[in-house]
Short mmCIF file of C-alpha atoms and ligand atoms in Angstrom, two decimals:
data_model
loop_
_atom_site.label_atom_id
_atom_site.label_comp_id
_atom_site.label_asym_id
_atom_site.label_seq_id
_atom_site.Cartn_x
_atom_site.Cartn_y
_atom_site.Cartn_z
CA MET V 233 46.24 143.63 9.37
CA ALA V 234 47.59 141.50 12.05
CA THR V 235 51.61 143.21 12.62
CA ILE V 236 53.49 140.88 12.40
CA THR V 237 57.03 139.53 13.73
CA ARG V 238 59.98 136.91 13.35
CA THR V 239 61.84 135.29 16.06
CA PRO V 240 64.19 131.55 15.95
CA VAL V 241 62.27 130.84 18.75
CA GLY V 242 58.83 131.69 20.12
CA ILE V 243 58.75 131.44 24.01
CA ILE V 244 54.97 131.19 26.13
CA GLY V 245 54.92 131.34 29.43
CA ALA V 246 58.01 133.30 31.01
CA GLY V 247 57.94 130.62 34.52
CA PRO V 248 61.38 129.13 35.63
CA ALA V 249 60.85 126.85 31.96
CA GLY V 250 60.79 130.16 29.66
CA LEU V 251 63.18 132.60 31.41
CA PHE V 252 65.82 129.49 32.35
CA LEU V 253 65.33 128.03 27.75
CA ALA V 254 65.45 132.56 27.06
CA HIS V 255 68.36 132.47 28.46
CA LEU V 256 70.75 128.91 27.97
CA LEU V 257 69.44 130.03 24.03
CA HIS V 258 71.08 133.20 24.03
CA ARG V 259 73.82 132.27 25.89
CA GLN V 260 74.35 129.78 22.41
CA GLY V 261 73.63 133.49 20.13
CA ILE V 262 69.84 131.66 19.55
CA GLU V 263 67.17 134.94 19.49
CA THR V 264 63.35 134.29 21.64
CA VAL V 265 60.65 136.22 22.67
CA ILE V 266 59.00 135.46 25.24
CA LEU V 267 54.80 136.04 25.93
CA GLU V 268 53.94 135.52 29.11
CA SER V 269 50.32 136.66 29.88
CA ARG V 270 50.33 137.54 33.61
CA SER V 271 52.04 141.04 34.23
CA ARG V 272 55.39 141.09 35.72
CA ALA V 273 54.52 142.51 38.57
CA GLU V 274 52.05 138.85 39.05
CA VAL V 275 55.15 137.14 37.69
CA GLU V 276 57.13 138.25 40.16
CA GLY V 277 54.88 138.06 42.98
CA THR V 278 53.81 134.26 42.81
CA ILE V 279 55.04 132.65 45.92
CA ARG V 280 55.53 129.06 45.12
CA ALA V 281 58.59 126.40 45.03
CA GLY V 282 61.36 126.84 47.58
CA VAL V 283 63.72 124.01 46.31
CA LEU V 284 66.48 124.09 44.07
CA GLU V 285 68.43 120.80 43.04
CA GLN V 286 72.86 121.42 43.73
CA TRP V 287 72.62 121.53 39.78
CA VAL V 288 70.12 123.58 38.96
CA VAL V 289 72.27 125.87 41.63
CA ASP V 290 75.73 125.02 39.59
CA LEU V 291 73.51 126.30 36.56
CA MET V 292 73.37 129.33 37.74
CA ASN V 293 76.62 130.19 38.79
CA GLN V 294 77.68 129.43 35.60
CA MET V 295 75.17 131.48 33.71
CA GLY V 296 76.27 134.51 35.43
CA LEU V 297 72.50 134.28 37.06
CA GLY V 298 73.69 132.74 40.92
CA GLU V 299 74.96 136.11 42.50
CA ARG V 300 72.06 137.36 44.67
CA MET V 301 70.95 133.36 45.13
CA MET V 302 74.66 132.64 46.71
CA ARG V 303 74.15 135.27 49.36
CA GLU V 304 70.39 134.72 50.47
CA GLY V 305 69.69 131.61 49.94
CA HIS V 306 70.21 128.75 51.93
CA PHE V 307 72.46 126.00 52.16
CA HIS V 308 71.22 122.53 54.15
CA SER V 309 73.02 119.63 53.40
CA GLY V 310 70.28 117.24 55.08
CA ILE V 311 66.92 117.08 56.11
CA THR V 312 64.44 116.14 59.10
CA LEU V 313 61.75 113.06 58.70
CA ARG V 314 59.64 112.72 61.50
CA PHE V 315 56.99 110.68 62.48
CA ASN V 316 55.54 108.52 65.75
CA GLY V 317 56.82 111.16 67.90
CA GLU V 318 60.53 110.89 66.80
CA SER V 319 62.54 112.69 64.18
CA HIS V 320 65.50 111.28 61.60
CA HIS V 321 68.56 113.34 60.20
CA ILE V 322 69.15 111.99 56.99
CA ASP V 323 72.74 113.49 55.68
CA MET V 324 72.13 114.03 52.47
CA ALA V 325 75.45 115.54 52.08
CA GLU V 326 77.35 112.46 53.39
CA LEU V 327 75.34 109.60 51.02
CA THR V 328 75.85 111.47 48.08
CA ASP V 329 78.92 112.73 47.95
CA GLY V 330 78.62 116.41 49.33
CA LYS V 331 75.87 117.52 47.52
CA ARG V 332 72.79 119.41 48.84
CA VAL V 333 69.91 121.34 48.21
CA THR V 334 69.11 125.32 48.22
CA VAL V 335 66.15 126.46 49.72
CA TYR V 336 65.74 129.86 47.24
CA ALA V 337 62.08 130.88 46.77
CA GLN V 338 60.82 130.09 43.08
CA HIS V 339 60.10 134.15 43.09
CA GLU V 340 63.01 134.74 43.86
CA VAL V 341 64.57 133.20 40.51
CA ILE V 342 62.17 134.69 38.74
CA ARG V 343 63.18 138.10 39.17
CA ASP V 344 67.19 138.05 39.18
CA LEU V 345 65.69 135.55 35.62
CA VAL V 346 63.88 138.39 34.25
CA ALA V 347 66.03 141.22 35.11
CA ALA V 348 68.91 140.04 33.65
CA ARG V 349 67.07 138.96 30.29
CA LEU V 350 66.16 142.46 30.34
CA GLU V 351 69.41 143.48 30.47
CA ASP V 352 70.77 142.09 28.10
CA GLY V 353 68.06 143.05 25.77
CA GLY V 354 65.80 140.00 25.74
CA GLU V 355 62.51 140.19 24.81
CA ILE V 356 59.02 139.62 27.28
CA VAL V 357 56.03 140.31 26.24
CA PHE V 358 54.28 140.63 29.62
CA GLY V 359 49.37 140.93 29.51
CA VAL V 360 49.08 139.34 26.36
CA SER V 361 46.22 138.19 26.09
CA ASP V 362 44.27 136.02 23.17
CA VAL V 363 47.42 134.23 22.38
CA GLN V 364 46.78 131.14 20.24
CA LEU V 365 49.01 128.01 18.40
CA HIS V 366 49.43 127.97 14.37
CA GLY V 367 50.96 125.81 11.74
CA VAL V 368 52.93 123.74 14.50
CA GLU V 369 53.52 120.47 11.86
CA SER V 370 54.46 122.87 9.18
CA ASP V 371 58.28 124.66 9.18
CA GLN V 372 56.71 127.76 9.85
CA PRO V 373 54.84 128.05 13.15
CA SER V 374 53.34 130.59 14.63
CA ILE V 375 51.08 132.36 17.37
CA THR V 376 49.10 135.20 17.07
CA PHE V 377 48.37 137.00 20.68
CA ARG V 378 47.36 140.86 21.76
CA ARG V 379 49.64 142.96 23.62
CA SER V 380 45.94 144.18 25.41
CA PRO V 381 43.12 142.55 25.87
CA ASP V 382 41.59 145.50 23.37
CA GLY V 383 44.57 145.68 21.47
CA PRO V 384 45.13 144.30 17.85
CA VAL V 385 46.56 141.12 16.77
CA GLU V 386 49.64 140.39 16.34
CA GLU V 387 51.60 137.00 14.52
CA LEU V 388 54.97 136.05 15.70
CA ARG V 389 56.55 133.74 12.87
CA CYS V 390 59.11 131.21 14.33
CA ASP V 391 61.08 128.38 13.47
CA PHE V 392 60.07 126.63 16.96
CA ILE V 393 57.62 127.12 19.64
CA ALA V 394 58.49 126.06 23.56
CA GLY V 395 55.48 125.32 24.55
CA CYS V 396 56.02 126.83 28.42
CA ASP V 397 52.89 127.68 29.95
CA GLY V 398 51.76 125.56 32.79
CA PHE V 399 49.51 123.58 33.62
CA HIS V 400 46.63 125.56 32.21
CA GLY V 401 48.19 126.72 29.75
CA PRO V 402 47.47 126.19 25.69
CA SER V 403 49.63 124.95 24.51
CA ARG V 404 49.96 120.95 25.21
CA GLN V 405 45.63 121.37 23.77
CA THR V 406 47.48 121.80 20.14
CA ILE V 407 48.94 118.48 20.21
CA PRO V 408 46.01 115.71 19.06
CA THR V 409 44.52 113.78 21.14
CA ALA V 410 45.35 110.71 19.27
CA ILE V 411 48.71 111.53 19.84
CA ARG V 412 48.68 112.76 23.04
CA SER V 413 48.95 110.24 26.16
CA GLU V 414 47.77 111.07 29.21
CA HIS V 415 48.41 109.83 32.81
CA GLN V 416 47.15 111.01 36.06
CA ILE V 417 47.06 110.54 39.78
CA VAL V 418 44.42 113.10 41.82
CA TYR V 419 45.25 113.15 44.68
CA PRO V 420 42.82 113.73 47.87
CA PHE V 421 44.56 116.28 50.00
CA GLY V 422 45.93 119.62 49.43
CA TRP V 423 48.48 121.72 51.02
CA LEU V 424 47.97 125.04 52.61
CA GLY V 425 50.88 127.19 53.12
CA ILE V 426 51.33 129.79 55.26
CA LEU V 427 54.55 132.68 55.43
CA THR V 428 55.08 134.24 58.36
CA SER V 429 57.46 136.80 59.77
CA ALA V 430 59.56 134.32 62.67
CA PRO V 431 62.87 133.24 63.19
CA PRO V 432 63.67 130.15 61.77
CA SER V 433 62.97 127.49 64.44
CA HIS V 434 65.10 124.59 63.37
CA PRO V 435 68.15 125.01 61.04
CA GLU V 436 67.25 122.46 58.46
CA LEU V 437 63.72 121.66 56.76
CA ILE V 438 61.41 118.70 59.08
CA TYR V 439 58.93 117.05 56.56
CA ALA V 440 56.38 115.16 59.52
CA ALA V 441 53.76 112.47 58.67
CA HIS V 442 50.92 112.85 61.40
CA GLU V 443 47.69 110.32 61.87
CA ARG V 444 46.21 114.21 61.73
CA GLY V 445 47.85 115.25 58.24
CA PHE V 446 51.22 115.55 57.44
CA ALA V 447 53.67 118.58 58.23
CA LEU V 448 56.20 120.86 57.08
CA LEU V 449 59.11 123.13 57.82
CA SER V 450 60.54 125.05 56.14
CA THR V 451 62.51 128.51 55.40
CA ARG V 452 62.68 131.62 53.58
CA SER V 453 64.88 133.98 55.19
CA PRO V 454 66.29 134.73 58.91
CA GLU V 455 62.96 137.04 58.78
CA VAL V 456 60.34 134.88 57.28
CA GLN V 457 59.32 131.66 57.45
CA ARG V 458 57.76 128.52 55.02
CA LEU V 459 55.49 126.60 56.91
CA TYR V 460 53.01 123.51 55.05
CA ILE V 461 50.27 121.58 56.45
CA GLN V 462 47.88 118.87 54.78
CA VAL V 463 44.52 119.95 54.51
CA ASP V 464 41.37 118.72 51.93
CA PRO V 465 42.10 120.38 48.77
CA LYS V 466 38.59 121.58 48.49
CA ASP V 467 38.75 123.49 52.52
CA ASP V 468 38.00 127.29 51.99
CA ILE V 469 41.47 129.42 53.22
CA ALA V 470 38.39 130.84 55.28
CA ASN V 471 38.23 127.59 57.77
CA TRP V 472 41.61 128.61 58.64
CA SER V 473 42.15 131.39 61.76
CA ASP V 474 46.11 131.70 62.53
CA ALA V 475 45.09 130.05 65.55
CA ARG V 476 43.80 127.10 63.73
CA ILE V 477 46.89 126.61 61.93
CA TRP V 478 49.44 127.09 64.38
CA SER V 479 47.50 124.31 66.79
CA GLU V 480 47.83 121.96 64.23
CA LEU V 481 51.74 122.74 62.51
CA HIS V 482 52.48 122.61 66.66
CA THR V 483 50.93 119.28 67.10
CA ARG V 484 51.61 117.69 63.61
CA LEU V 485 55.53 118.98 64.34
CA GLU V 486 56.93 118.70 67.61
CA ASP V 487 58.06 115.41 68.43
CA LYS V 488 58.84 113.87 71.87
CA SER V 489 62.23 115.75 72.40
CA GLY V 490 60.51 119.31 73.81
CA TRP V 491 61.50 120.68 70.81
CA SER V 492 58.89 123.37 69.86
CA LEU V 493 57.45 126.06 66.76
CA THR V 494 58.41 129.47 66.76
CA GLU V 495 54.95 131.38 65.60
CA GLY V 496 55.16 134.63 64.29
CA PRO V 497 52.49 136.36 62.29
CA VAL V 498 51.10 135.24 59.48
CA PHE V 499 50.86 137.59 56.16
CA GLN V 500 50.41 135.34 53.24
CA LYS V 501 47.89 131.73 53.22
CA GLY V 502 46.51 129.93 50.63
CA ILE V 503 45.84 126.11 50.23
CA ILE V 504 46.96 124.40 46.97
CA ALA V 505 45.16 120.84 45.77
CA MET V 506 47.88 118.22 44.06
CA ARG V 507 47.87 115.70 41.41
CA SER V 508 50.87 113.84 39.23
CA PHE V 509 50.72 113.98 35.35
CA VAL V 510 52.15 113.24 32.94
CA CYS V 511 51.12 113.76 28.86
CA GLU V 512 53.45 111.24 26.54
CA THR V 513 54.40 112.85 23.80
CA MET V 514 56.07 116.32 24.90
CA ARG V 515 56.90 117.43 21.18
CA HIS V 516 54.45 117.74 18.12
CA GLY V 517 55.66 118.96 14.52
CA ARG V 518 57.88 122.10 15.47
CA LEU V 519 56.10 122.40 18.53
CA PHE V 520 58.29 121.44 22.09
CA LEU V 521 55.85 121.42 25.85
CA ALA V 522 58.81 122.45 28.93
CA GLY V 523 57.84 122.12 32.96
CA ASP V 524 53.76 121.80 33.74
CA ALA V 525 52.93 121.99 30.92
CA ALA V 526 53.99 118.53 30.17
CA HIS V 527 53.80 117.20 33.88
CA ILE V 528 52.52 117.93 36.92
CA VAL V 529 54.66 116.51 40.58
CA PRO V 530 52.97 116.65 44.06
CA PRO V 531 55.05 119.10 45.89
CA THR V 532 56.18 117.02 48.51
CA GLY V 533 59.85 116.15 46.94
CA ALA V 534 60.44 119.11 46.06
CA LYS V 535 61.30 118.89 41.84
CA GLY V 536 59.01 120.60 39.64
CA LEU V 537 60.51 123.25 39.28
CA ASN V 538 64.01 121.51 39.15
CA LEU V 539 62.28 118.84 35.91
CA ALA V 540 61.14 122.37 34.62
CA VAL V 541 65.13 123.29 34.20
CA ALA V 542 65.62 119.60 33.50
CA ASP V 543 63.98 120.13 29.84
CA VAL V 544 65.36 123.17 28.92
CA LEU V 545 68.33 122.24 29.30
CA VAL V 546 67.99 119.75 27.03
CA LEU V 547 65.66 121.09 24.26
CA SER V 548 68.16 124.46 24.13
CA ARG V 549 71.53 121.75 23.41
CA ALA V 550 69.09 120.50 20.94
CA LEU V 551 68.20 123.57 19.63
CA THR V 552 71.40 124.39 19.62
CA ALA V 553 72.55 121.62 17.33
CA PHE V 554 69.91 122.55 15.21
CA PHE V 555 71.11 125.89 14.57
CA LYS V 556 74.23 124.99 14.00
CA SER V 557 74.65 121.94 12.82
CA ASN V 558 72.19 121.36 11.09
CA ASP V 559 71.67 118.64 13.31
CA GLY V 560 67.53 117.49 14.54
CA ASP V 561 68.69 114.41 16.70
CA GLY V 562 68.50 115.75 19.48
CA LEU V 563 65.07 117.30 18.64
CA ALA V 564 64.14 114.60 17.44
CA ALA V 565 64.71 112.21 20.54
CA TYR V 566 63.59 115.38 22.57
CA SER V 567 60.51 113.81 24.43
CA ALA V 568 61.84 110.55 25.05
CA GLN V 569 64.96 111.99 26.52
CA CYS V 570 62.93 114.42 28.97
CA LEU V 571 60.38 111.61 30.55
CA ARG V 572 62.98 109.19 31.29
CA ARG V 573 63.92 111.68 33.77
CA ILE V 574 60.08 112.93 34.13
CA TRP V 575 58.62 108.85 35.02
CA LYS V 576 61.46 108.49 38.08
CA ALA V 577 61.25 112.26 39.27
CA GLU V 578 56.58 111.52 38.91
CA ARG V 579 58.13 108.15 41.30
CA PHE V 580 59.55 109.81 43.32
CA SER V 581 57.38 112.49 44.20
CA TRP V 582 54.43 110.14 44.54
CA TYR V 583 56.14 108.18 47.28
CA MET V 584 57.55 110.69 49.40
CA THR V 585 53.87 112.06 48.34
CA THR V 586 51.26 108.43 49.99
CA MET V 587 54.58 107.77 52.67
CA LEU V 588 53.98 110.94 54.51
CA HIS V 589 50.72 112.21 53.90
CA HIS V 590 47.38 110.27 56.07
CA ASN V 591 45.46 108.73 52.71
CA PRO V 592 41.54 109.30 54.15
CA ASN V 593 40.54 107.12 51.46
CA GLU V 594 43.51 104.03 52.70
CA THR V 595 42.96 101.05 54.91
CA SER V 596 44.49 100.75 58.12
CA PHE V 597 46.91 97.79 56.35
CA GLU V 598 47.88 100.64 53.67
CA GLN V 599 48.70 103.07 56.18
CA ARG V 600 50.71 101.22 58.01
CA ILE V 601 52.95 100.08 55.17
CA HIS V 602 53.96 103.44 55.50
CA LEU V 603 55.06 103.51 58.98
CA ALA V 604 56.77 100.74 58.15
CA ASP V 605 58.20 102.62 54.59
CA LEU V 606 59.83 105.81 57.29
CA ASP V 607 61.11 103.52 59.82
CA TYR V 608 62.32 100.98 56.80
CA VAL V 609 63.80 104.02 55.55
CA VAL V 610 65.96 105.81 58.23
CA HIS V 611 67.07 102.70 59.66
CA SER V 612 68.40 101.10 56.46
CA ARG V 613 71.46 102.99 54.61
CA ALA V 614 70.80 101.82 51.55
CA ALA V 615 66.94 102.67 51.70
CA MET V 616 67.98 106.25 52.89
CA THR V 617 70.80 106.47 50.13
CA ALA V 618 68.16 106.15 48.19
CA LEU V 619 65.87 108.98 48.89
CA ALA V 620 69.04 111.35 49.25
CA GLU V 621 69.70 110.77 45.82
CA ASN V 622 66.81 112.10 43.97
CA TYR V 623 65.49 114.39 46.53
CA VAL V 624 69.15 116.11 45.74
CA GLY V 625 68.23 115.60 41.70
CA LEU V 626 69.17 113.13 39.58
CA PRO V 627 72.43 113.54 37.91
CA MET V 628 71.67 115.11 34.19
CA GLU V 629 73.16 113.01 31.49
P1 LIG C 816 54.99 128.04 35.60
O1 LIG C 816 56.03 128.36 36.84
O2 LIG C 816 53.79 127.43 35.58
O3 LIG C 816 54.97 129.13 34.39
C1 LIG C 816 53.81 128.97 33.63
C2 LIG C 816 53.97 130.21 32.44
O4 LIG C 816 53.32 130.37 31.86
C3 LIG C 816 52.21 131.16 34.21
O5 LIG C 816 53.98 132.28 34.18
C4 LIG C 816 51.45 131.45 33.49
O6 LIG C 816 50.74 132.51 33.52
C5 LIG C 816 52.00 131.60 31.70
N1 LIG C 816 51.01 131.76 30.72
C6 LIG C 816 49.83 130.31 30.93
N2 LIG C 816 49.40 130.00 30.19
C7 LIG C 816 49.54 131.36 28.81
C8 LIG C 816 49.50 131.62 28.50
N3 LIG C 816 47.42 131.33 27.31
N4 LIG C 816 49.84 132.71 27.04
C9 LIG C 816 50.88 133.11 28.13
N5 LIG C 816 51.46 132.85 29.00
C10 LIG C 816 50.51 131.58 30.24
N6 LIG C 816 58.94 123.04 42.72
C11 LIG C 816 60.40 122.49 42.94
O7 LIG C 816 61.41 121.80 42.03
N7 LIG C 816 60.85 122.67 44.69
C12 LIG C 816 60.04 122.84 45.53
O8 LIG C 816 59.89 122.87 46.76
C13 LIG C 816 58.51 123.26 45.32
N8 LIG C 816 57.50 123.13 46.01
C14 LIG C 816 56.07 124.13 45.00
C15 LIG C 816 54.63 124.49 46.83
C16 LIG C 816 53.82 124.35 46.09
C17 LIG C 816 53.04 125.46 46.85
C18 LIG C 816 53.31 125.02 44.59
C19 LIG C 816 52.95 125.08 43.54
C20 LIG C 816 54.54 124.34 43.52
C21 LIG C 816 56.00 124.21 44.25
N9 LIG C 816 56.35 123.13 43.14
C22 LIG C 816 57.73 123.23 43.95
C23 LIG C 816 56.09 123.38 41.86
C24 LIG C 816 57.06 124.27 40.36
O9 LIG C 816 56.69 125.90 40.83
C25 LIG C 816 56.56 124.58 39.22
O10 LIG C 816 56.93 122.99 38.76
C26 LIG C 816 57.12 125.37 38.02
O11 LIG C 816 56.09 126.90 38.71
C27 LIG C 816 57.37 125.30 36.81
O12 LIG C 816 57.16 126.56 35.68
P2 LIG C 816 57.25 126.79 34.72
O13 LIG C 816 57.45 127.02 34.01
O14 LIG C 816 56.81 124.77 33.79
O15 LIG C 816 55.82 126.19 34.51
C1 LIG C 817 59.43 123.97 49.86
C2 LIG C 817 58.64 123.37 49.59
C3 LIG C 817 58.60 121.94 48.67
O1 LIG C 817 57.36 121.28 47.84
C4 LIG C 817 59.25 121.15 49.69
O2 LIG C 817 58.81 120.52 49.58
C5 LIG C 817 59.98 121.41 50.05
C6 LIG C 817 60.27 123.10 50.62
C7 LIG C 817 59.27 125.34 50.12
O3 LIG C 817 58.55 126.14 49.90
O4 LIG C 817 60.05 126.27 50.74
#
């Protein structure tokens, strides 16, 4: 006989979506159980996003989770766009009434959220396997899982299930294909990302469009820098010696001004593929998808983590109204409300990606249009403001 436990909200996945949701609901007195397939060390050690929108930073501070971020994060009020060997500064703060972005690594956010959840007595079960969703169309959905690969099957009975299990998790697949429509672009390029022990080369992020491909300079700390170059997504990281990576970074990032990139030992490197993806609907019965489980953006706009938090903020408000006032309107509106913001972030991420990358499948006409777009954006205050307000994050309704 399986062990049976109960929780108001069962959350699958301890990424940004699942952890923020657990914290937001706990603050409203609604308890949750998070089931996560990876170990705590793996979840806390995966190197991914770096840029937080202003409202996410404000939310972390309001939740009492921002102390280390405010100490160790980097606050950037602008970015540099570099193309045709020239640099153009976009002053985000000046264009958006003082809004900034914060560079604070996703795995540091995860560490802060996991520690605070466990301190609050919250339940996160790491290392689960065989996760399956049942009865999502009924009032009593449940999740079955094993705590270890050889352990017995356990059942978690819930009022609601939040599918926060990323692009490859089982939640989205639970929605019948007849009522799920998926929209996707797979790009013919990926990013090779490195972490290097080096001092910062530049005070702000540099997004560079170059005929050899895109490059991005970001940071992590006074001692560690994060850099990316566009590569073939099917390329093998073994083909990329450190010397070859640095050579491409110098070529693509350096401009005519004489500024130069500071090198250091590379201690982490990997290649990721890039896609744009949206699943409509994000709700089926008592299952609600949030974050990468429902949508993916290419990383160029730095939107993925921020969108995941936006979804669960909307979901936490809707669940709170349901549990406290028996008001289901927010839950009924959840998918449509989130998708409005998601499609705008998809548009911006697609725009930044197509404008800044070299696409070998495009005609020379299309490639020149992207250069014209860049030239326009750095010389028109209207276009620059549009880029800035999307980059720092559109307002939460
Ligand atoms: P995830 O972080 O994928 O979390 C899902 C969790 O579910 C995982 O821990 C997974 O182990 C777990 N899971 C999966 N299957 C199961 C299962 N069967 N059972 C239980 N658990 C399961 N975003 C930004 O906002 N800004 C950036 O600057 C940025 N840069 C990026 C750079 C790179 C190189 C990459 C790869 C991504 C970047 N992103 C960025 C995107 C961002 O990392 C993701 O959008 C974000 O992690 C989404 O959070 P999530 O919680 O929805 O999903
Ligand atoms: C980082 C990642 C991004 O996708 C981006 O647009 C900017 C910075 C980063 O990892 O620092």
